[in-house]
mmCIF file of C-alpha atoms in Angstrom:
data_model
loop_
_atom_site.group_PDB
_atom_site.id
_atom_site.type_symbol
_atom_site.label_atom_id
_atom_site.label_comp_id
_atom_site.label_asym_id
_atom_site.label_seq_id
_atom_site.Cartn_x
_atom_site.Cartn_y
_atom_site.Cartn_z
ATOM 1 C CA MET A 26 138.985 45.729 145.980
ATOM 2 C CA PRO A 27 138.602 48.207 148.155
ATOM 3 C CA ARG A 28 136.236 47.802 151.503
ATOM 4 C CA THR A 29 132.930 49.590 150.567
ATOM 5 C CA GLY A 30 133.371 53.256 150.849
ATOM 6 C CA GLU A 31 136.226 53.414 152.609
ATOM 7 C CA ASN A 32 139.089 53.439 149.394
ATOM 8 C CA ILE A 33 141.152 50.917 151.395
ATOM 9 C CA TYR A 34 143.152 48.479 149.474
ATOM 10 C CA LYS A 35 145.245 45.267 150.428
ATOM 11 C CA ARG A 36 148.665 45.496 148.179
ATOM 12 C CA LYS A 37 150.207 43.050 146.365
ATOM 13 C CA ASP A 38 153.262 43.252 148.779
ATOM 14 C CA GLY A 39 150.768 42.317 151.761
ATOM 15 C CA ARG A 40 150.481 45.948 152.993
ATOM 16 C CA TRP A 41 147.342 48.025 153.498
ATOM 17 C CA GLU A 42 146.767 51.219 151.498
ATOM 18 C CA GLY A 43 144.247 54.067 152.213
ATOM 19 C CA ARG A 44 143.950 56.706 150.130
ATOM 20 C CA TYR A 45 142.174 60.080 150.780
ATOM 21 C CA ILE A 46 141.716 63.421 148.749
ATOM 22 C CA LYS A 47 144.159 66.140 149.746
ATOM 23 C CA GLU A 48 143.075 68.670 147.539
ATOM 24 C CA ARG A 49 140.849 69.641 144.359
ATOM 25 C CA VAL A 50 142.431 71.399 141.415
ATOM 26 C CA ASP A 51 139.710 72.665 138.881
ATOM 27 C CA GLY A 52 137.190 70.138 140.399
ATOM 28 C CA LYS A 53 139.881 67.027 140.193
ATOM 29 C CA ALA A 54 140.737 65.136 143.210
ATOM 30 C CA ARG A 55 144.003 64.773 143.778
ATOM 31 C CA TYR A 56 144.917 62.080 146.343
ATOM 32 C CA GLY A 57 147.338 61.169 149.321
ATOM 33 C CA ALA A 58 147.738 57.967 150.635
ATOM 34 C CA VAL A 59 148.766 55.925 154.010
ATOM 35 C CA TYR A 60 150.095 52.632 154.562
ATOM 36 C CA ALA A 61 149.910 49.918 157.401
ATOM 37 C CA ARG A 62 150.245 46.180 158.214
ATOM 38 C CA SER A 63 146.869 45.610 158.966
ATOM 39 C CA TYR A 64 143.439 47.034 157.896
ATOM 40 C CA LYS A 65 142.453 48.445 161.059
ATOM 41 C CA GLU A 66 145.774 50.307 161.568
ATOM 42 C CA VAL A 67 145.481 51.734 158.338
ATOM 43 C CA LYS A 68 142.087 52.827 158.881
ATOM 44 C CA GLU A 69 143.143 54.506 162.264
ATOM 45 C CA LYS A 70 145.844 55.996 159.940
ATOM 46 C CA LEU A 71 143.304 57.437 157.240
ATOM 47 C CA GLU A 72 140.856 58.664 159.915
ATOM 48 C CA LEU A 73 143.627 60.770 161.706
ATOM 49 C CA VAL A 74 145.039 62.330 158.313
ATOM 50 C CA LYS A 75 141.197 63.249 157.350
ATOM 51 C CA LYS A 76 140.613 65.005 161.136
ATOM 52 C CA GLU A 77 143.910 66.882 160.279
ATOM 53 C CA LEU A 78 142.742 68.279 156.617
ATOM 54 C CA ALA A 79 139.487 69.194 158.540
ATOM 55 C CA ALA A 80 141.131 70.797 161.546
ATOM 56 C CA ARG A 81 143.745 72.910 159.175
ATOM 57 C CA LYS A 82 140.991 74.263 156.962
ATOM 58 C CA PRO A 83 137.954 74.633 158.964
ATOM 59 C CA THR A 84 136.145 77.286 156.828
ATOM 60 C CA GLU A 85 137.111 75.848 153.664
ATOM 61 C CA ALA A 86 133.755 73.796 153.094
ATOM 62 C CA MET A 87 132.169 77.151 153.691
ATOM 63 C CA ALA A 88 133.457 78.892 151.166
ATOM 64 C CA GLY A 89 132.216 79.543 147.429
ATOM 65 C CA LYS A 90 130.458 82.573 146.248
ATOM 66 C CA VAL A 91 127.642 81.793 143.498
ATOM 67 C CA ALA A 92 129.634 83.677 140.814
ATOM 68 C CA ASP A 93 132.763 82.240 141.323
ATOM 69 C CA ILE A 94 131.367 78.541 141.369
ATOM 70 C CA GLY A 95 129.000 79.651 138.496
ATOM 71 C CA SER A 96 131.742 80.709 136.228
ATOM 72 C CA ARG A 97 133.784 77.718 137.005
ATOM 73 C CA TRP A 98 131.186 75.414 136.148
ATOM 74 C CA LEU A 99 130.115 76.958 133.121
ATOM 75 C CA SER A 100 133.809 77.072 132.043
ATOM 76 C CA GLU A 101 134.451 73.419 132.424
ATOM 77 C CA MET A 102 130.895 72.534 131.132
ATOM 78 C CA ALA A 103 131.423 74.663 127.925
ATOM 79 C CA ALA A 104 133.872 72.349 126.537
ATOM 80 C CA THR A 105 131.059 69.540 126.361
ATOM 81 C CA LEU A 106 128.354 71.885 124.798
ATOM 82 C CA LYS A 107 127.349 73.103 121.230
ATOM 83 C CA LYS A 108 128.012 76.698 121.513
ATOM 84 C CA SER A 109 124.253 77.770 121.264
ATOM 85 C CA SER A 110 123.576 75.843 124.590
ATOM 86 C CA ALA A 111 126.878 77.296 126.229
ATOM 87 C CA ASN A 112 125.620 81.023 124.839
ATOM 88 C CA LYS A 113 122.109 79.981 126.319
ATOM 89 C CA TYR A 114 123.439 79.193 129.931
ATOM 90 C CA GLU A 115 125.957 82.463 129.744
ATOM 91 C CA ASP A 116 122.624 84.410 129.420
ATOM 92 C CA ILE A 117 120.996 82.599 132.376
ATOM 93 C CA LEU A 118 124.129 83.452 134.513
ATOM 94 C CA ARG A 119 124.418 86.596 134.035
ATOM 95 C CA LEU A 120 120.525 87.895 133.454
ATOM 96 C CA TYR A 121 118.900 86.101 136.295
ATOM 97 C CA ILE A 122 121.391 84.083 138.601
ATOM 98 C CA PHE A 123 124.411 86.224 139.184
ATOM 99 C CA PRO A 124 122.049 89.372 140.087
ATOM 100 C CA GLU A 125 120.296 87.596 142.796
ATOM 101 C CA PHE A 126 122.911 85.236 144.048
ATOM 102 C CA GLY A 127 126.112 86.509 142.472
ATOM 103 C CA GLU A 128 127.638 87.822 145.841
ATOM 104 C CA GLU A 129 126.200 85.130 148.257
ATOM 105 C CA GLU A 130 127.780 82.031 149.723
ATOM 106 C CA LEU A 131 126.391 78.859 148.424
ATOM 107 C CA SER A 132 126.152 77.886 151.954
ATOM 108 C CA GLU A 133 123.788 80.699 152.835
ATOM 109 C CA ILE A 134 120.993 79.801 150.234
ATOM 110 C CA THR A 135 117.916 78.222 151.462
ATOM 111 C CA ASN A 136 115.266 76.229 149.686
ATOM 112 C CA GLN A 137 112.841 79.327 150.813
ATOM 113 C CA ARG A 138 114.927 81.411 148.612
ATOM 114 C CA ILE A 139 115.001 79.370 145.702
ATOM 115 C CA ILE A 140 111.135 78.905 145.996
ATOM 116 C CA THR A 141 110.978 82.792 146.383
ATOM 117 C CA PHE A 142 113.257 83.478 143.297
ATOM 118 C CA ALA A 143 111.333 80.839 141.186
ATOM 119 C CA ALA A 144 107.810 82.740 142.117
ATOM 120 C CA ASP A 145 109.613 86.373 141.369
ATOM 121 C CA LEU A 146 110.682 85.171 137.692
ATOM 122 C CA LEU A 147 106.869 83.594 137.206
ATOM 123 C CA SER A 148 105.265 86.920 137.960
ATOM 124 C CA GLY A 149 107.843 89.783 136.910
ATOM 125 C CA GLY A 150 110.929 88.135 135.282
ATOM 126 C CA GLY A 151 112.132 89.461 132.017
ATOM 127 C CA ALA A 152 113.350 92.690 130.558
ATOM 128 C CA LYS A 153 109.831 93.966 130.783
ATOM 129 C CA LYS A 154 108.891 92.500 133.774
ATOM 130 C CA GLN A 155 106.312 90.602 132.019
ATOM 131 C CA GLY A 156 107.190 87.381 133.795
ATOM 132 C CA LEU A 157 108.937 84.608 132.169
ATOM 133 C CA SER A 158 107.498 81.276 130.850
ATOM 134 C CA GLN A 159 107.355 77.890 133.413
ATOM 135 C CA ALA A 160 109.800 76.552 130.877
ATOM 136 C CA THR A 161 112.378 79.844 131.109
ATOM 137 C CA VAL A 162 112.228 79.414 134.945
ATOM 138 C CA ALA A 163 112.819 75.537 134.359
ATOM 139 C CA GLU A 164 116.223 76.067 132.658
ATOM 140 C CA ILE A 165 117.023 78.798 135.195
ATOM 141 C CA LEU A 166 116.567 76.175 138.199
ATOM 142 C CA SER A 167 118.660 73.718 136.124
ATOM 143 C CA ALA A 168 121.427 76.024 136.002
ATOM 144 C CA MET A 169 121.036 76.488 139.353
ATOM 145 C CA ASN A 170 121.011 72.766 140.145
ATOM 146 C CA GLY A 171 124.270 72.555 137.868
ATOM 147 C CA ILE A 172 125.815 74.967 140.107
ATOM 148 C CA ARG A 173 125.204 72.994 143.008
ATOM 149 C CA ILE A 174 126.169 69.707 141.854
ATOM 150 C CA TYR A 175 129.235 70.863 140.936
ATOM 151 C CA ALA A 176 129.928 72.776 144.129
ATOM 152 C CA MET A 177 129.209 69.504 145.803
ATOM 153 C CA LYS A 178 131.838 67.598 143.773
ATOM 154 C CA MET A 179 134.200 70.305 145.181
ATOM 155 C CA ASP A 180 133.167 69.029 148.574
ATOM 156 C CA LEU A 181 131.857 72.730 149.154
ATOM 157 C CA THR A 182 128.515 73.252 151.578
ATOM 158 C CA VAL A 183 125.358 73.959 149.432
ATOM 159 C CA ALA A 184 122.169 74.299 151.308
ATOM 160 C CA TYR A 185 119.691 74.147 148.678
ATOM 161 C CA SER A 186 117.877 71.943 146.372
ATOM 162 C CA THR A 187 116.055 72.850 143.233
ATOM 163 C CA GLU A 188 113.780 69.833 144.131
ATOM 164 C CA CYS A 189 111.868 72.202 146.129
ATOM 165 C CA VAL A 190 110.427 73.902 143.512
ATOM 166 C CA SER A 191 107.588 72.211 141.678
ATOM 167 C CA LEU A 192 106.662 73.499 137.856
ATOM 168 C CA LYS A 193 103.997 72.290 135.327
ATOM 169 C CA ARG A 194 105.322 72.368 132.073
ATOM 170 C CA GLU A 195 103.094 74.483 129.862
ATOM 171 C CA GLN A 196 101.686 72.788 126.823
ATOM 172 C CA ASN A 197 102.061 75.477 123.909
ATOM 173 C CA ASP A 198 99.784 76.165 121.658
ATOM 174 C CA ILE A 199 100.709 74.188 118.360
ATOM 175 C CA ARG A 200 100.360 75.796 114.962
ATOM 176 C CA VAL A 201 99.392 73.181 112.189
ATOM 177 C CA PHE A 202 97.941 74.339 108.653
ATOM 178 C CA SER A 203 94.565 72.730 107.790
ATOM 179 C CA LEU A 204 93.955 71.022 104.468
ATOM 180 C CA ASP A 205 92.979 73.997 103.166
ATOM 181 C CA GLU A 206 95.686 76.459 104.465
ATOM 182 C CA GLU A 207 98.387 73.912 103.232
ATOM 183 C CA GLU A 208 96.677 73.419 99.901
ATOM 184 C CA GLN A 209 96.136 77.495 99.301
ATOM 185 C CA LEU A 210 100.045 77.917 100.618
ATOM 186 C CA LEU A 211 101.312 75.354 97.868
ATOM 187 C CA ASP A 212 99.559 76.478 95.529
ATOM 188 C CA TYR A 213 101.042 79.850 96.082
ATOM 189 C CA LEU A 214 104.305 78.601 95.956
ATOM 190 C CA ARG A 215 103.877 76.763 92.760
ATOM 191 C CA LYS A 216 102.277 79.901 90.917
ATOM 192 C CA ASN A 217 105.459 81.849 92.463
ATOM 193 C CA LEU A 218 108.239 79.419 92.104
ATOM 194 C CA ASP A 219 111.626 80.469 93.041
ATOM 195 C CA LEU A 220 114.350 79.193 95.466
ATOM 196 C CA PRO A 221 112.807 80.161 98.462
ATOM 197 C CA ALA A 222 109.616 78.874 97.366
ATOM 198 C CA LEU A 223 110.871 75.676 96.557
ATOM 199 C CA GLY A 224 112.590 75.155 99.808
ATOM 200 C CA ILE A 225 109.561 75.999 101.998
ATOM 201 C CA ILE A 226 107.820 73.183 99.736
ATOM 202 C CA VAL A 227 110.441 70.767 100.509
ATOM 203 C CA CYS A 228 110.125 71.439 104.406
ATOM 204 C CA LEU A 229 106.045 70.699 103.914
ATOM 205 C CA TYR A 230 106.918 67.449 102.299
ATOM 206 C CA THR A 231 109.912 66.164 104.564
ATOM 207 C CA GLY A 232 109.765 68.202 107.854
ATOM 208 C CA ILE A 233 113.275 69.366 107.997
ATOM 209 C CA ARG A 234 114.132 72.041 110.374
ATOM 210 C CA ILE A 235 114.699 75.909 109.236
ATOM 211 C CA GLY A 236 118.468 75.663 109.965
ATOM 212 C CA GLU A 237 118.735 72.246 108.050
ATOM 213 C CA LEU A 238 117.239 73.887 105.165
ATOM 214 C CA CYS A 239 119.450 76.757 105.045
ATOM 215 C CA ALA A 240 122.580 74.994 105.606
ATOM 216 C CA MET A 241 121.414 72.478 102.612
ATOM 217 C CA LYS A 242 123.273 72.268 99.447
ATOM 218 C CA TRP A 243 122.325 70.429 96.159
ATOM 219 C CA ASP A 244 125.264 67.946 96.945
ATOM 220 C CA ASP A 245 123.079 66.613 99.516
ATOM 221 C CA ILE A 246 120.314 65.816 97.356
ATOM 222 C CA ASN A 247 120.775 62.535 95.056
ATOM 223 C CA LEU A 248 117.798 63.289 92.732
ATOM 224 C CA THR A 249 118.560 59.667 90.810
ATOM 225 C CA GLU A 250 118.041 57.622 94.183
ATOM 226 C CA LYS A 251 115.239 60.552 95.218
ATOM 227 C CA ARG A 252 117.022 61.120 98.817
ATOM 228 C CA MET A 253 118.241 64.019 100.852
ATOM 229 C CA HIS A 254 121.169 63.870 103.463
ATOM 230 C CA VAL A 255 120.772 65.932 106.108
ATOM 231 C CA SER A 256 124.023 66.484 108.086
ATOM 232 C CA ARG A 257 124.428 70.122 108.972
ATOM 233 C CA THR A 258 122.545 73.075 110.481
ATOM 234 C CA MET A 259 122.810 76.993 110.091
ATOM 235 C CA GLN A 260 122.451 79.101 113.155
ATOM 236 C CA ARG A 261 123.575 82.733 113.965
ATOM 237 C CA LEU A 262 125.413 82.473 117.351
ATOM 238 C CA ARG A 263 127.233 85.092 119.831
ATOM 239 C CA VAL A 264 130.770 85.303 119.585
ATOM 240 C CA ASP A 265 133.564 87.102 121.493
ATOM 241 C CA THR A 266 136.200 88.997 119.625
ATOM 242 C CA ALA A 267 138.966 91.426 120.194
ATOM 243 C CA ALA A 268 136.187 94.367 119.456
ATOM 244 C CA GLY A 269 133.463 92.778 121.966
ATOM 245 C CA LYS A 270 130.738 90.194 121.342
ATOM 246 C CA ARG A 271 129.051 90.125 118.433
ATOM 247 C CA THR A 272 127.079 87.535 116.172
ATOM 248 C CA GLU A 273 128.117 85.344 113.462
ATOM 249 C CA VAL A 274 126.207 82.427 111.451
ATOM 250 C CA LYS A 275 127.605 79.438 111.875
ATOM 251 C CA ILE A 276 127.052 75.991 109.873
ATOM 252 C CA LEU A 277 127.558 73.118 112.396
ATOM 253 C CA GLU A 278 126.598 69.520 113.008
ATOM 254 C CA PRO A 279 122.887 69.231 113.947
ATOM 255 C CA LYS A 280 121.527 69.495 117.394
ATOM 256 C CA SER A 281 122.002 65.520 117.898
ATOM 257 C CA SER A 282 123.360 62.694 116.203
ATOM 258 C CA CYS A 283 119.910 61.308 115.655
ATOM 259 C CA SER A 284 119.327 64.567 113.450
ATOM 260 C CA VAL A 285 121.864 63.055 110.580
ATOM 261 C CA ARG A 286 119.497 61.259 108.647
ATOM 262 C CA VAL A 287 118.572 60.347 105.148
ATOM 263 C CA ILE A 288 115.038 61.234 104.114
ATOM 264 C CA PRO A 289 113.686 59.867 101.264
ATOM 265 C CA LEU A 290 111.860 62.283 98.717
ATOM 266 C CA PRO A 291 108.223 62.100 97.645
ATOM 267 C CA ASP A 292 108.007 62.008 93.658
ATOM 268 C CA VAL A 293 105.693 64.882 93.997
ATOM 269 C CA ILE A 294 108.840 67.356 94.589
ATOM 270 C CA VAL A 295 111.658 65.435 92.625
ATOM 271 C CA GLY A 296 110.362 67.164 89.147
ATOM 272 C CA LEU A 297 110.582 70.452 90.855
ATOM 273 C CA LEU A 298 114.089 69.918 92.469
ATOM 274 C CA GLU A 299 115.199 68.692 89.137
ATOM 275 C CA LYS A 300 114.210 71.802 87.412
ATOM 276 C CA PHE A 301 116.601 74.116 89.866
ATOM 277 C CA HIS A 302 119.438 71.800 90.467
ATOM 278 C CA THR A 303 122.630 73.503 91.124
ATOM 279 C CA PRO A 304 125.698 70.976 91.563
ATOM 280 C CA GLY A 305 127.800 72.864 94.750
ATOM 281 C CA ALA A 306 125.410 75.645 95.399
ATOM 282 C CA PHE A 307 123.425 76.161 98.359
ATOM 283 C CA LEU A 308 119.832 75.039 97.573
ATOM 284 C CA LEU A 309 118.200 78.269 99.070
ATOM 285 C CA THR A 310 120.337 80.739 96.644
ATOM 286 C CA GLY A 311 121.708 78.470 93.814
ATOM 287 C CA ASP A 312 125.454 79.934 94.727
ATOM 288 C CA ASP A 313 128.106 78.136 96.423
ATOM 289 C CA ARG A 314 129.226 81.275 98.767
ATOM 290 C CA ARG A 315 126.068 82.960 99.344
ATOM 291 C CA TYR A 316 123.334 81.860 101.421
ATOM 292 C CA VAL A 317 119.608 82.617 103.410
ATOM 293 C CA GLU A 318 120.076 82.671 106.971
ATOM 294 C CA PRO A 319 117.241 81.229 108.961
ATOM 295 C CA ARG A 320 116.044 84.865 110.162
ATOM 296 C CA THR A 321 115.779 85.951 106.958
ATOM 297 C CA MET A 322 113.782 82.808 106.211
ATOM 298 C CA GLN A 323 111.489 83.245 108.415
ATOM 299 C CA ASN A 324 110.943 86.443 107.427
ATOM 300 C CA ARG A 325 110.215 85.543 103.765
ATOM 301 C CA PHE A 326 107.814 82.774 105.227
ATOM 302 C CA LYS A 327 105.775 85.201 107.025
ATOM 303 C CA LYS A 328 105.465 87.546 104.208
ATOM 304 C CA MET A 329 104.394 84.552 101.854
ATOM 305 C CA LEU A 330 101.714 83.783 104.233
ATOM 306 C CA SER A 331 100.397 87.008 104.703
ATOM 307 C CA ALA A 332 100.473 87.371 100.312
ATOM 308 C CA CYS A 333 98.183 84.349 100.118
ATOM 309 C CA GLY A 334 95.722 85.602 103.313
ATOM 310 C CA ILE A 335 97.075 82.789 105.786
ATOM 311 C CA GLN A 336 97.147 83.585 109.662
ATOM 312 C CA ASP A 337 100.529 84.215 110.623
ATOM 313 C CA ALA A 338 102.534 81.016 111.785
ATOM 314 C CA ASN A 339 106.311 80.493 112.430
ATOM 315 C CA PHE A 340 108.404 78.512 110.016
ATOM 316 C CA HIS A 341 108.315 75.584 112.076
ATOM 317 C CA ALA A 342 104.790 75.340 111.437
ATOM 318 C CA THR A 343 105.777 73.233 108.350
ATOM 319 C CA ARG A 344 107.341 70.687 110.518
ATOM 320 C CA HIS A 345 104.238 70.466 112.644
ATOM 321 C CA THR A 346 102.187 69.861 109.782
ATOM 322 C CA PHE A 347 104.374 67.579 108.070
ATOM 323 C CA ALA A 348 104.355 65.399 111.018
ATOM 324 C CA THR A 349 100.415 65.709 111.640
ATOM 325 C CA ARG A 350 99.554 64.766 107.800
ATOM 326 C CA CYS A 351 101.817 62.029 108.040
ATOM 327 C CA ILE A 352 99.731 60.578 111.057
ATOM 328 C CA GLU A 353 96.507 61.194 109.223
ATOM 329 C CA LEU A 354 97.851 59.018 106.267
ATOM 330 C CA GLY A 355 98.919 56.078 108.668
ATOM 331 C CA PHE A 356 102.692 56.633 108.804
ATOM 332 C CA ASP A 357 104.357 53.973 110.785
ATOM 333 C CA ILE A 358 105.424 56.102 113.765
ATOM 334 C CA LYS A 359 108.952 54.554 113.998
ATOM 335 C CA SER A 360 109.506 55.655 110.644
ATOM 336 C CA LEU A 361 108.252 58.855 110.941
ATOM 337 C CA SER A 362 110.619 59.555 114.099
ATOM 338 C CA GLU A 363 113.730 58.670 112.028
ATOM 339 C CA ILE A 364 112.449 61.214 109.299
ATOM 340 C CA LEU A 365 112.102 63.802 111.598
ATOM 341 C CA GLY A 366 115.524 62.832 113.276
ATOM 342 C CA HIS A 367 113.995 62.157 116.884
ATOM 343 C CA ALA A 368 116.127 60.077 119.504
ATOM 344 C CA SER A 369 113.020 58.331 120.593
ATOM 345 C CA VAL A 370 109.220 57.548 119.277
ATOM 346 C CA SER A 371 107.920 59.126 121.868
ATOM 347 C CA ILE A 372 109.421 62.631 121.167
ATOM 348 C CA THR A 373 107.717 62.151 118.093
ATOM 349 C CA MET A 374 104.235 61.154 119.560
ATOM 350 C CA ASN A 375 104.237 63.783 122.438
ATOM 351 C CA ARG A 376 106.090 66.976 120.536
ATOM 352 C CA TYR A 377 105.092 66.775 117.204
ATOM 353 C CA VAL A 378 102.160 64.735 116.211
ATOM 354 C CA HIS A 379 98.712 66.836 116.778
ATOM 355 C CA PRO A 380 95.681 64.919 115.222
ATOM 356 C CA THR A 381 93.056 67.135 113.615
ATOM 357 C CA MET A 382 89.571 67.312 114.999
ATOM 358 C CA ALA A 383 88.452 65.536 111.726
ATOM 359 C CA LEU A 384 90.726 62.429 112.321
ATOM 360 C CA LYS A 385 89.646 62.113 116.016
ATOM 361 C CA THR A 386 85.900 62.378 114.926
ATOM 362 C CA GLU A 387 86.959 59.657 112.230
ATOM 363 C CA ASN A 388 88.285 57.602 114.989
ATOM 364 C CA MET A 389 85.258 57.652 117.421
ATOM 365 C CA ASN A 390 83.091 56.940 114.610
ATOM 366 C CA ARG A 391 84.686 53.869 113.834
ATOM 367 C CA PHE A 392 82.513 52.380 116.831
ATOM 368 C CA SER A 393 79.460 53.066 114.623
ATOM 369 C CA SER A 394 80.534 49.869 112.866
ATOM 370 C CA LEU A 395 81.187 47.740 115.713
ATOM 371 C CA PHE A 396 77.270 47.465 117.253
ATOM 372 C CA ALA A 397 74.295 47.048 115.276
ATOM 373 C CA VAL A 398 71.204 49.193 116.206
ATOM 374 C CA LYS A 399 68.336 47.511 117.268
#
């Protein structure tokens, strides 16, 4: 066992060995070693070698421009990230971090610069200088922190910490269809029933995401057992080609392992699904090669809302509405969390479950039955 924090070991041959970092290549440490017959002697040798290395490269610890270190950080991170996440961080570096700090040394950036940077993004960031949301600024600072940690692992000097900025996460208004709106929408969809309309009905009764719907094939639906297997999602992603950057539609694994799930189908939609069942085909097209991508489905959804006189909403409102209806019906939260594909019950409660005023009123009125008025 090494002496705590010293990297000094006693070998089987009786000698003591002290290990030290000779250099770092692509962020990985390469070690050297010194040997002696006693712990005291090897410790002295180790300290001497470290001093020699420091004297040989007196300015190395100060080197490291943000653009260089940031590019290397993202290059290594990309191997463990989904393509969509890698694209997001690439945009953050290109649009915000490199223009502000790219040519500066990490050792020169102070906490005050980070505070000012965040304030400027909030007040005038964005293509139209409209100011960025706190959530977006938090993601930018997260990238800055990633660069900081990566640089420190390479023994570079970093003078800032993103903890100097405190951001309050905004609670976005969540669109949930009222019972009347949902009934109105379902009535319109049934009267104009085609595969896209059927897809929206499926989302209202299962809470699946738009990408999961677009990637769904009829083979994922077992009508005999009344179950739906969710194992893929569809996204349009930026890709690099010989001709430059462009976008392509990709069918990928869902956002997390928890998103791979089996959802029981309610009887009310099984009969509708049976009418359209086409083995091997995409659910939304009835064709095994042709698909409907998420942004096209989003546009169709908005047109349907307009056609039946419902206030505008994003497709994700179907998921919010499903979760809210489930809570109103008294669903077990753990079951609902697994149906939605969440990693924890707290995500379900905090992000998707939005009790209506009617439900709040009903719950409050339960106090009336506790005490008799005298």
